Coordinates of N, CA and C in Angstrom, one line a residue:
M10 N 0.8 -1.4 0.1 CA 0.1 -0.1 0.1 C 0.9 1.2 -0.2
R11 N 0.7 2.1 -0.8 CA 1.4 3.5 -1.2 C 1.1 4.5 0.4
S12 N 1.8 5.0 0.8 CA 1.5 5.7 2.2 C 1.7 7.1 1.5
L13 N 0.7 8.0 2.5 CA 0.4 9.4 2.2 C 1.3 10.3 3.6
I14 N 2.0 11.3 3.1 CA 2.6 12.2 4.0 C 1.4 13.1 4.5
W15 N 1.1 13.2 6.1 CA -0.4 14.0 6.1 C 0.7 15.4 6.8
V16 N 0.5 16.2 6.3 CA 1.2 17.9 6.2 C 0.4 18.3 7.4
T17 N 1.0 18.9 8.6 CA 0.2 19.7 9.3 C 0.5 21.1 9.2
V18 N 1.9 21.4 8.9 CA 1.9 22.8 9.1 C 1.4 23.7 8.4
T19 N 1.1 24.9 8.7 CA 0.7 25.9 7.3 C -0.8 25.7 6.9
A20 N -1.6 25.6 7.8 CA -2.9 25.4 7.7 C -3.2 26.2 7.0
V21 N -4.3 26.3 5.7 CA -4.9 27.0 4.7 C -6.7 27.1 5.0
A22 N -6.8 26.0 5.3 CA -8.4 25.9 5.4 C -8.6 24.8 6.1
S23 N -10.1 24.9 6.9 CA -10.6 23.7 7.7 C -12.3 23.7 7.9
F24 N -12.8 23.5 7.0 CA -14.5 23.4 7.1 C -14.9 22.2 7.1
A25 N -15.8 22.1 8.2 CA -16.7 20.8 8.6 C -16.0 19.6 7.8
G26 N -15.1 18.9 8.3 CA -14.6 17.5 7.9 C -13.4 17.8 6.8
F27 N -13.3 19.1 6.4 CA -12.4 19.5 4.6 C -11.3 20.2 5.6
H28 N -10.2 19.8 5.3 CA -8.6 20.3 5.9 C -7.8 20.3 4.7
A29 N -7.0 21.3 4.7 CA -6.3 21.6 3.6 C -5.0 22.5 4.3
S30 N -3.9 22.1 3.8 CA -2.3 22.3 4.4 C -1.5 22.4 3.3
A31 N -0.5 23.0 3.5 CA 0.6 23.5 2.2 C 1.9 23.6 3.4
R32 N 3.1 23.2 2.8 CA 4.4 23.6 3.0 C 5.3 23.4 2.1
P33 N 6.4 23.9 2.2 CA 7.8 23.6 0.9 C 8.3 22.2 1.0
L34 N 8.6 22.1 -0.3 CA 9.1 20.8 -0.7 C 10.2 20.1 0.2
S35 N 10.1 19.0 0.9 CA 11.5 18.8 2.0 C 12.3 17.8 1.0
A36 N 13.1 18.0 1.3 CA 14.7 17.2 0.6 C 14.6 16.1 0.2
S37 N 13.5 14.9 0.8 CA 13.3 13.7 0.4 C 12.1 13.8 -0.8
I38 N 11.2 14.8 -0.7 CA 10.3 15.1 -1.7 C 10.9 15.8 -2.8
R39 N 12.0 16.5 -2.8 CA 12.7 17.1 -4.0 C 13.5 16.4 -4.6
A40 N 13.9 15.3 -4.0 CA 14.4 14.0 -4.5 C 13.7 12.9 -5.2
K41 N 12.4 12.8 -4.9 CA 11.6 11.9 -5.5 C 11.0 12.8 -6.8
V42 N 10.9 13.9 -6.7 CA 10.7 14.9 -7.9 C 11.6 14.8 -9.1
V43 N 12.6 14.6 -8.5 CA 13.9 14.8 -9.8 C 14.2 13.6 -10.3
S44 N 14.2 12.3 -9.1 CA 14.4 10.9 -9.8 C 13.3 10.7 -10.6
A45 N 12.1 10.8 -10.7 CA 11.0 10.6 -11.3 C 10.8 11.4 -12.7
H46 N 12.0 12.3 -12.9 CA 12.3 13.1 -14.1 C 11.3 13.9 -14.6
E47 N 10.9 14.6 -13.1 CA 9.6 15.6 -13.3 C 9.9 17.3 -13.0
W48 N 11.2 17.0 -12.6 CA 11.9 18.3 -12.5 C 13.1 18.0 -12.9
H49 N 13.9 19.4 -13.5 CA 15.4 19.2 -14.4 C 15.8 20.7 -14.5
A50 N 17.2 20.8 -14.3 CA 17.8 22.4 -14.8 C 17.0 22.8 -15.8
G51 N 16.8 23.8 -15.7 CA 15.8 24.6 -17.2 C 14.4 24.4 -17.0
C52 N 13.9 23.9 -16.0 CA 12.1 24.1 -16.2 C 12.1 25.3 -15.5
P53 N 10.6 25.6 -15.8 CA 10.4 27.4 -16.0 C 9.9 27.8 -14.3
V54 N 9.8 26.7 -13.5 CA 10.3 27.4 -11.9 C 10.7 26.3 -11.3
P55 N 11.7 27.0 -10.1 CA 12.8 26.3 -9.2 C 11.8 25.6 -8.1
L56 N 12.1 24.4 -7.6 CA 11.9 23.8 -6.7 C 11.2 24.6 -5.4
S57 N 12.1 25.8 -5.3 CA 11.7 26.7 -4.1 C 10.4 27.4 -4.1
Q58 N 9.6 27.3 -5.4 CA 8.6 27.9 -5.6 C 7.4 26.8 -5.7
L59 N 7.5 25.8 -5.4 CA 6.6 24.9 -5.1 C 6.2 24.5 -3.8
R60 N 5.2 23.7 -4.0 CA 4.6 23.4 -2.2 C 3.9 22.3 -2.5
V61 N 3.9 21.3 -1.2 CA 3.2 20.4 -1.4 C 2.0 20.4 -0.5
L62 N 0.7 20.6 -1.6 CA -0.8 20.6 -0.9 C -1.3 19.8 -0.5
T63 N -1.9 19.5 0.9 CA -2.5 18.5 1.5 C -3.9 18.4 1.3
V64 N -5.0 18.0 0.6 CA -6.5 18.5 1.0 C -6.9 17.3 1.2
S65 N -8.2 17.2 1.8 CA -9.3 16.0 2.0 C -10.1 15.7 0.4
Y66 N -10.3 14.7 0.4 CA -11.1 14.2 -0.7 C -11.9 13.3 -0.5
R67 N -13.1 12.7 -1.3 CA -13.9 11.9 -1.2 C -13.2 10.9 -2.2
G68 N -12.9 9.5 -1.9 CA -12.5 8.7 -2.7 C -13.6 7.8 -3.6
F69 N -13.3 6.8 -4.4 CA -14.6 6.0 -5.4 C -15.1 5.0 -4.1
D70 N -14.1 5.2 -3.4 CA -14.9 3.8 -2.2 C -15.8 4.7 -1.4
G71 N -16.1 5.8 -1.7 CA -16.7 6.8 -0.4 C -16.4 7.5 0.7
R72 N -15.0 7.0 1.1 CA -14.5 7.6 2.3 C -13.7 8.4 1.9
V73 N -13.4 9.3 2.9 CA -12.4 10.4 3.1 C -11.3 10.5 3.2
H74 N -10.3 10.5 2.4 CA -8.9 10.6 2.2 C -8.2 11.9 1.9
A75 N -6.9 11.9 2.8 CA -6.0 13.0 2.5 C -5.0 12.7 1.0
G76 N -5.3 13.6 0.5 CA -4.6 13.5 -1.2 C -3.7 14.6 -1.2
Q77 N -2.6 14.6 -1.9 CA -1.8 15.4 -2.1 C -1.0 15.6 -3.5
L78 N -0.8 17.2 -3.7 CA -0.5 17.6 -5.4 C 0.5 18.2 -4.9
V79 N 1.7 18.4 -5.8 CA 2.8 19.4 -5.5 C 2.5 20.4 -6.6
V80 N 2.2 21.7 -6.3 CA 1.4 22.7 -7.2 C 2.5 23.9 -7.0
N81 N 2.1 25.2 -7.6 CA 3.1 26.4 -7.4 C 2.8 27.2 -5.9
K82 N 3.3 27.4 -5.4 CA 2.6 28.2 -4.1 C 1.4 29.3 -4.5
T83 N 1.6 29.9 -5.3 CA 0.8 30.6 -6.0 C -0.9 30.0 -6.3
A84 N -0.6 29.0 -6.2 CA -2.0 28.3 -6.6 C -2.5 27.3 -5.2
V85 N -1.5 27.7 -4.1 CA -2.3 26.9 -2.9 C -3.4 27.6 -2.3
A86 N -3.6 29.1 -2.4 CA -4.9 29.3 -1.7 C -6.2 29.2 -2.8
P87 N -6.1 29.5 -4.2 CA -7.1 28.9 -5.1 C -7.3 27.7 -5.0
L88 N -6.6 26.6 -5.1 CA -6.6 25.4 -5.2 C -7.7 24.6 -3.8
S89 N -6.8 25.3 -2.7 CA -7.7 25.1 -1.4 C -9.1 25.2 -1.5
K90 N -9.5 26.3 -2.0 CA -10.9 26.7 -2.1 C -11.6 25.6 -3.2
V91 N -11.2 25.1 -4.1 CA -11.8 24.6 -5.1 C -11.7 23.4 -4.4
F92 N -10.7 22.7 -4.0 CA -10.9 21.1 -3.1 C -12.0 21.3 -2.2
R93 N -12.0 22.1 -1.2 CA -13.3 22.6 -0.3 C -14.5 22.1 -1.4
R94 N -14.7 22.9 -2.1 CA -15.9 23.0 -2.7 C -16.3 21.3 -3.6
L95 N -15.3 20.8 -4.0 CA -15.2 19.5 -4.8 C -15.5 18.3 -3.5
F96 N -15.2 18.8 -2.0 CA -15.3 17.7 -1.1 C -16.9 17.8 -0.5
H97 N -17.4 19.3 -1.1 CA -18.8 19.4 -0.2 C -19.9 18.9 -1.5
L98 N -19.6 18.7 -2.5 CA -20.0 18.5 -4.0 C -20.2 16.8 -3.9
R99 N -19.3 16.1 -2.7 CA -19.0 14.7 -2.9 C -18.6 14.3 -4.2
F100 N -17.9 15.1 -5.1 CA -17.5 14.6 -6.0 C -16.0 13.6 -5.8
P101 N -16.2 12.3 -6.7 CA -15.3 11.3 -5.8 C -13.8 11.4 -6.8
I102 N -12.9 11.2 -6.5 CA -11.3 11.3 -7.1 C -10.7 10.0 -6.6
H103 N -10.1 9.6 -7.6 CA -9.6 7.9 -7.9 C -8.2 7.7 -6.9
H104 N -7.3 8.7 -7.4 CA -5.9 8.6 -7.0 C -5.4 10.0 -6.8
M105 N -4.9 10.0 -5.4 CA -4.4 11.8 -5.5 C -3.2 11.6 -4.4
A106 N -2.0 10.7 -4.5 CA -1.1 10.8 -3.5 C 0.3 10.9 -4.6
L107 N 1.1 11.8 -3.6 CA 2.6 12.0 -4.5 C 3.4 10.6 -5.1
A108 N 3.1 9.5 -4.3 CA 3.7 8.1 -5.1 C 3.1 8.1 -5.9
D109 N 1.8 8.2 -6.6 CA 1.2 8.1 -8.1 C 1.8 9.0 -8.9
T110 N 2.4 9.9 -8.6 CA 3.1 10.7 -9.7 C 4.7 10.6 -9.9
Y111 N 5.1 10.5 -8.5 CA 6.8 10.5 -8.4 C 7.1 9.4 -7.6
G112 N 6.4 8.5 -7.6 CA 7.1 7.1 -6.7 C 7.6 6.2 -8.2
P113 N 7.9 5.1 -7.6 CA 8.5 4.1 -8.6 C 6.8 3.7 -9.5
V114 N 7.6 3.6 -10.8 CA 6.3 3.0 -11.5 C 5.9 1.7 -11.3
A115 N 6.7 0.9 -10.9 CA 6.2 -0.4 -10.5 C 4.8 -0.3 -9.5
G116 N 4.7 0.9 -8.3 CA 3.9 0.9 -7.5 C 3.0 1.9 -7.7
R117 N 2.6 2.5 -8.9 CA 1.7 3.3 -9.3 C 0.3 2.5 -9.7
P118 N -0.9 3.3 -9.7 CA -2.1 2.5 -9.7 C -2.2 2.0 -11.1
R119 N -2.7 0.9 -11.2 CA -2.5 0.7 -13.0 C -3.3 1.1 -13.8
D120 N -4.3 1.3 -13.2 CA -5.5 2.0 -14.2 C -5.2 3.4 -14.8
G121 N -4.3 4.2 -13.8 CA -3.4 5.2 -14.6 C -4.6 6.5 -14.3
D122 N -5.2 6.2 -13.5 CA -6.5 7.4 -13.4 C -6.2 8.3 -11.9
I123 N -4.8 9.0 -12.2 CA -4.2 10.1 -11.3 C -4.5 11.1 -11.2
T124 N -4.6 12.0 -10.3 CA -5.2 13.2 -10.3 C -3.7 14.2 -9.8
A125 N -3.7 14.9 -10.7 CA -2.0 15.7 -10.6 C -2.1 17.2 -10.8
S126 N -0.7 17.4 -10.7 CA -0.4 18.8 -11.2 C 1.1 18.9 -11.6
F127 N 2.0 19.3 -10.7 CA 3.3 19.2 -11.3 C 3.6 18.5 -11.9
E128 N 4.1 18.6 -13.5 CA 5.1 17.8 -14.2 C 5.9 19.0 -15.0
C129 N 7.1 18.9 -14.9 CA 7.6 19.9 -15.8 C 8.1 19.2 -17.2
R130 N 6.9 19.4 -18.2 CA 7.0 18.8 -19.4 C 6.5 19.7 -20.4
Q131 N 6.7 19.5 -21.6 CA 5.9 20.5 -22.8 C 4.5 20.0 -22.9
A132 N 3.6 21.1 -23.1 CA 2.2 20.3 -23.7 C 2.1 19.7 -24.6
A133 N 1.1 18.4 -24.4 CA 1.2 17.5 -25.5 C 0.1 17.8 -26.6
S134 N 0.5 17.4 -27.5 CA -0.3 17.7 -28.9 C -1.5 17.3 -28.9
S135 N -2.5 17.4 -29.7 CA -3.9 17.3 -29.7 C -4.1 15.6 -30.5
P136 N -4.8 14.6 -30.0 CA -4.7 13.4 -30.5 C -5.1 13.7 -32.1
C137 N -5.7 14.8 -32.5 CA -5.8 15.1 -34.0 C -4.6 14.5 -34.7
A138 N -3.5 15.0 -33.8 CA -2.0 15.0 -34.6 C -1.6 13.4 -35.0
G139 N -2.4 12.5 -34.3 CA -1.6 11.1 -34.7 C -1.7 9.9 -33.2
A140 N -1.3 9.3 -33.4 CA -1.2 8.2 -32.2 C -0.3 8.6 -31.2
A141 N 0.7 9.0 -32.1 CA 2.1 9.4 -31.1 C 1.8 10.8 -30.1
N142 N 2.2 10.3 -28.7 CA 2.3 11.8 -27.9 C 3.2 12.4 -27.8
T143 N 3.2 13.4 -29.2 CA 4.4 14.3 -29.1 C 3.9 15.6 -28.5
R144 N 4.7 16.6 -28.7 CA 4.8 17.5 -27.6 C 5.0 18.7 -28.8
T145 N 4.4 20.0 -28.1 CA 4.1 21.4 -29.0 C 5.4 21.9 -29.0
G146 N 6.5 21.8 -28.3 CA 7.7 22.8 -28.4 C 6.9 23.7 -27.3
H147 N 6.1 23.9 -26.7 CA 5.7 24.6 -25.6 C 5.6 24.4 -24.3
W148 N 6.2 24.8 -23.1 CA 5.8 24.5 -21.8 C 4.3 24.4 -21.7
S149 N 3.8 22.9 -20.9 CA 2.6 23.2 -20.4 C 2.5 23.6 -19.1
E150 N 0.7 24.4 -18.6 CA 0.8 24.8 -17.6 C 1.1 23.8 -16.3
H151 N 1.4 22.5 -16.3 CA 1.7 21.6 -15.6 C 3.5 21.8 -15.0
A152 N 4.1 22.8 -16.5 CA 5.4 22.7 -15.6 C 5.6 24.1 -14.7
Y153 N 4.7 24.7 -14.8 CA 4.4 25.9 -13.8 C 3.9 25.6 -12.5
G154 N 3.3 24.2 -11.9 CA 2.3 24.0 -11.1 C 1.1 24.7 -11.1
E155 N 0.6 25.3 -12.2 CA -0.3 26.1 -12.3 C -1.8 25.4 -12.8
A156 N -1.6 23.9 -13.3 CA -2.5 23.1 -13.6 C -3.0 21.6 -12.9
V157 N -4.1 21.4 -13.0 CA -4.5 19.8 -12.6 C -5.3 19.2 -13.5
D158 N -5.0 17.6 -13.6 CA -5.5 17.2 -14.5 C -6.4 16.4 -13.4
L159 N -7.7 16.0 -13.6 CA -8.7 15.5 -12.5 C -9.4 14.3 -13.4
N160 N -9.2 12.9 -12.6 CA -9.8 12.3 -13.2 C -9.5 11.6 -14.3
P161 N -8.2 11.6 -15.0 CA -8.2 11.5 -16.4 C -8.9 10.3 -16.9
V162 N -9.0 9.2 -16.7 CA -9.7 8.2 -17.3 C -11.2 8.7 -17.6
E163 N -11.9 9.1 -16.7 CA -13.0 9.4 -16.7 C -13.2 11.0 -17.7
N164 N -12.1 11.5 -17.7 CA -12.3 13.0 -18.7 C -10.7 12.8 -19.2
P165 N -10.9 12.4 -20.4 CA -9.8 12.1 -21.2 C -9.7 13.4 -22.1
Y166 N -8.4 13.5 -22.8 CA -7.6 14.3 -23.8 C -8.2 13.8 -25.3
V167 N -9.2 14.7 -25.7 CA -9.5 14.1 -27.2 C -9.5 15.0 -27.7
G168 N -9.7 14.6 -29.2 CA -9.6 15.4 -30.6 C -9.7 14.4 -31.6
C169 N -10.5 15.2 -32.4 CA -11.3 14.7 -33.6 C -11.8 13.3 -33.6
G170 N -12.6 13.0 -32.5 CA -13.2 12.5 -32.0 C -12.4 11.0 -31.4
M171 N -11.0 11.1 -31.1 CA -9.9 10.4 -30.9 C -9.7 10.8 -29.7
T172 N -8.9 9.6 -28.6 CA -8.3 9.7 -27.4 C -6.9 8.7 -27.8
R173 N -5.8 8.9 -26.7 CA -5.1 7.9 -26.9 C -4.9 6.8 -25.7
D174 N -5.8 7.1 -24.8 CA -6.0 6.5 -23.6 C -7.2 5.2 -24.2
K175 N -6.8 4.5 -24.5 CA -8.1 3.4 -24.9 C -8.9 2.7 -23.8
T176 N -8.7 3.0 -22.3 CA -9.1 2.7 -21.2 C -10.6 3.8 -21.3
A177 N -10.3 5.0 -21.6 CA -11.3 6.2 -21.6 C -12.0 6.2 -22.6
L178 N -12.2 5.1 -23.9 CA -13.2 5.1 -24.8 C -14.6 5.4 -24.2
S179 N -14.9 4.7 -23.5 CA -16.4 4.8 -23.1 C -16.6 6.3 -22.3
Y180 N -15.5 6.8 -22.3 CA -16.0 8.4 -21.5 C -15.9 9.4 -22.6
L181 N -15.7 9.1 -24.0 CA -16.2 9.9 -25.1 C -17.5 10.8 -25.3
D182 N -18.2 9.6 -24.7 CA -19.6 10.4 -24.9 C -19.7 11.2 -23.5
R183 N -19.9 12.4 -23.7 CA -19.9 12.8 -22.8 C -21.4 13.5 -22.3
T184 N -22.4 13.0 -22.7 CA -24.0 13.1 -22.3 C -24.4 12.2 -21.3
R185 N -23.5 11.3 -20.9 CA -24.1 10.0 -20.5 C -23.1 10.5 -18.8
V186 N -23.6 11.2 -18.1 CA -23.0 11.7 -17.0 C -22.4 10.2 -16.1
R187 N -21.2 9.9 -15.7 CA -21.0 8.9 -14.7 C -20.4 9.4 -13.6
R188 N -19.9 8.5 -12.5 CA -19.3 8.9 -11.3 C -18.0 9.6 -11.9
G189 N -17.3 10.3 -11.2 CA -15.9 10.8 -11.6 C -15.5 11.6 -13.2
M190 N -16.7 12.0 -13.8 CA -16.9 12.7 -14.5 C -16.7 14.3 -14.4
V191 N -16.2 15.1 -15.0 CA -16.2 16.9 -14.6 C -17.8 17.1 -15.1
T192 N -18.4 17.7 -14.1 CA -19.9 18.3 -14.3 C -20.1 19.9 -14.2
P193 N -21.0 20.5 -14.6 CA -20.8 22.1 -14.7 C -20.7 22.2 -13.3
A194 N -21.0 21.9 -12.5 CA -20.4 21.9 -10.6 C -19.1 22.2 -10.6
V195 N -18.7 21.1 -11.1 CA -16.8 21.2 -11.1 C -16.2 22.1 -11.6
V196 N -16.7 22.6 -12.9 CA -16.3 23.4 -13.8 C -16.6 25.0 -13.2
Q197 N -17.2 24.9 -12.2 CA -18.0 26.3 -11.8 C -17.1 26.4 -10.5
A198 N -16.7 25.1 -9.8 CA -15.9 25.4 -8.7 C -14.3 25.9 -9.4
F199 N -14.1 25.7 -10.5 CA -12.3 26.1 -10.6 C -12.5 27.4 -11.4
R200 N -13.8 27.9 -12.1 CA -13.8 29.2 -12.4 C -14.2 30.2 -11.0
S201 N -14.6 29.8 -10.0 CA -14.9 30.9 -9.1 C -13.5 31.6 -8.6
V202 N -12.5 30.6 -8.7 CA -11.0 31.3 -8.5 C -10.2 31.6 -9.8
G203 N -11.1 31.5 -11.0 CA -10.2 32.0 -12.2 C -9.5 31.2 -12.8
W204 N -10.0 29.8 -12.3 CA -9.4 28.8 -13.2 C -10.0 28.5 -14.4
G205 N -9.3 27.9 -15.8 CA -10.2 27.7 -16.8 C -9.9 26.2 -17.1
W206 N -11.2 25.9 -17.9 CA -11.2 24.2 -18.2 C -10.8 24.1 -19.7
G207 N -10.1 23.0 -19.9 CA -9.7 22.3 -21.4 C -11.3 21.9 -21.8
G208 N -12.0 21.5 -21.1 CA -13.1 20.9 -22.0 C -13.9 21.9 -22.9
A209 N -13.4 23.4 -22.3 CA -14.1 24.8 -22.9 C -13.3 25.1 -24.3
W210 N -12.4 24.3 -24.4 CA -11.5 24.8 -25.4 C -12.5 24.8 -27.0
S211 N -12.1 25.7 -28.0 CA -12.9 25.9 -29.3 C -12.5 24.7 -29.8
G212 N -13.1 24.6 -31.1 CA -12.3 23.3 -32.0 C -12.5 21.8 -31.4
S213 N -12.4 21.1 -31.9 CA -12.4 19.4 -31.6 C -11.6 19.0 -30.9
T214 N -10.6 19.8 -30.3 CA -9.7 19.4 -29.2 C -10.5 19.6 -28.0
K215 N -10.6 18.5 -27.0 CA -11.0 18.9 -25.5 C -10.0 18.3 -24.7
D216 N -9.8 18.7 -23.5 CA -8.9 18.2 -22.6 C -9.5 18.5 -21.2
Y217 N -10.7 17.4 -21.0 CA -11.8 17.2 -20.0 C -10.6 17.2 -18.8
M218 N -10.1 16.6 -18.8 CA -9.3 16.6 -16.9 C -9.0 17.8 -16.8
H219 N -8.2 18.6 -17.5 CA -7.7 19.6 -17.4 C -7.9 21.3 -16.9
F220 N -7.6 21.5 -15.6 CA -7.7 22.9 -15.3 C -6.5 23.6 -14.8
S221 N -6.9 25.0 -15.2 CA -5.4 25.7 -15.3 C -5.6 27.2 -14.9
A222 N -4.5 27.7 -14.4 CA -4.5 29.3 -14.1 C -5.1 30.1 -15.0
T223 N -4.4 29.9 -16.3 CA -4.6 30.5 -17.7 C -5.8 30.2 -18.4
G224 N -5.9 29.0 -18.3 CA -7.2 28.5 -19.2 C -6.7 27.2 -20.5
H225 N -4.9 27.7 -20.4 CA -4.5 27.2 -21.6 C -3.7 25.6 -21.0

């Protein structure tokens, strides 16, 4: 079983069962992020700009869990408000642990349904570009720690009616809302703090999992 580090310092919010807190990355977490190749020299933000955000969330098992994301320090306050809202909406999240993103690959959830934020990488090209998950040459908002991908299996990245994630094919039909799919209430939770949604992009390319401070 993967372990979570429950962060207790620098409390951000505590409302009726919901808790959020944040702290700078410890030396051990920095080492894990680097060894996972999620940060390297040349990334657009230094590790000192990042924070571990710990929030309460409701799992697919109906229970309350403590989840963690690495985010930009500027995103701590708005995301704490968003996840508080998702908690009270009883919106289920599948996996949200640091080990899911930065731990050994063999120990990560096999379904890949991981809610995460910071990854120092270029933006991925649209599925319209073909089967290969090519890059655009521009930094993703994830490289700044100012984006969140929410339940990527239930909310796939699609283009031209295609997705590269074959496990998400049944979720291309957005008219049949199922557990874990982004709803208007979820979109509004992010919009209330000024964050945009990839599902609202113009054209055939939609990133239903993706929320970011810039909307890109």
